[in-house]
Coordinates of C-alpha atoms in Angstrom, one line a residue:
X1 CA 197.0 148.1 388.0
X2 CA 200.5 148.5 387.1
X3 CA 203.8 146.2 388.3
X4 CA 204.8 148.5 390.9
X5 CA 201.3 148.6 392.7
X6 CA 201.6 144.5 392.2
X7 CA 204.6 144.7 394.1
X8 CA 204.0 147.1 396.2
X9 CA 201.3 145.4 397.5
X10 CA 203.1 141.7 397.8
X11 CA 205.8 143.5 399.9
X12 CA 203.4 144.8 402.2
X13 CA 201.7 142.0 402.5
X14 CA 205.1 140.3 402.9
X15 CA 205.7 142.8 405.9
X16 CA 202.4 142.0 407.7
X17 CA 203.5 138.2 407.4
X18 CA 207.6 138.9 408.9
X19 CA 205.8 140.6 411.7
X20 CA 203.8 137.1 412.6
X21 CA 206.9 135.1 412.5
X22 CA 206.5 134.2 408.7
X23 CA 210.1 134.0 406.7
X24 CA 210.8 135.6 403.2
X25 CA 211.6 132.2 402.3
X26 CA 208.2 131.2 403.5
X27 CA 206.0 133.7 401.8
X28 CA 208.2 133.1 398.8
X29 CA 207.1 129.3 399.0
X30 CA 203.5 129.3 399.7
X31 CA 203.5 132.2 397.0
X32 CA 205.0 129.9 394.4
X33 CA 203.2 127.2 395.2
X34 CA 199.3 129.2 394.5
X35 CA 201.0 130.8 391.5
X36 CA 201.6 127.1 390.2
X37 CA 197.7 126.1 391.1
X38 CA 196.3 129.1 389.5
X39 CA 198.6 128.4 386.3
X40 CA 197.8 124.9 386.3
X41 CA 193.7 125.8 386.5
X42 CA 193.9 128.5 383.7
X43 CA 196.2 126.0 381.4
X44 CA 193.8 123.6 381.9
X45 CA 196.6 121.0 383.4
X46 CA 194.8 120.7 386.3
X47 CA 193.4 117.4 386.0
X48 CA 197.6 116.3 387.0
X49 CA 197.0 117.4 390.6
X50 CA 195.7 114.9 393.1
X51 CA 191.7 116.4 393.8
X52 CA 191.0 118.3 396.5
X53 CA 194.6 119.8 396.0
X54 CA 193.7 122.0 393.0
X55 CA 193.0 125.8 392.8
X56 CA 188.9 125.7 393.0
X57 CA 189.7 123.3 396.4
X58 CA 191.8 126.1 397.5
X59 CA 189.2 128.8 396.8
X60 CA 186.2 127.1 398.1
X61 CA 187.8 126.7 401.3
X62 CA 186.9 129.3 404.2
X63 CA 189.5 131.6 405.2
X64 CA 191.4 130.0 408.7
X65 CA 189.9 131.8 412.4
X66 CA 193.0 134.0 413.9

C-alpha cells in the first residue's frame, strides 16, 4: 500500500464522516488522538496513560450500534 492509497482512503473516509455531521476539524482530532494511542502502545510508553484509556482498551471494545 502506497501513501496515495493511505490518503486516499482517509479522505474518503473523511467524506463518509462530513456527510454525518462530523467536521474536518473533528476527524482531524479523533484521528490524532488514535495515532497517539497506537504510538504510545508500539513505543512501549503506554504504561503513562491512565488504564482503560490505552490502545488494547480501544481495540477490545465493540464497535458502537448505528
Amino acid at each position: 500500500m502506497t501513501t496515495n492509497d493511505i490518503v486516499g482512503k482517509l479522505w474518503n473516509l473523511c467524506n463518509i464522516l462530513k456527510d454525518d455531521g462530523v467536521t474536518y476539524h473533528q476527524y482531524v482530532t479523533e484521528l490524532t488522538y488514535l495515532l497517539f494511542l497506537k504510538m504510545a502502545m508500539e513505543t512501549g510508553s503506554e504504561e503513562q496513560l491512565p488504564k482503560g484509556y490505552r490502545w488494547s482498551d480501544l481495540e477490545s471494545r465493540a464497535a458502537p450500534d448505528r
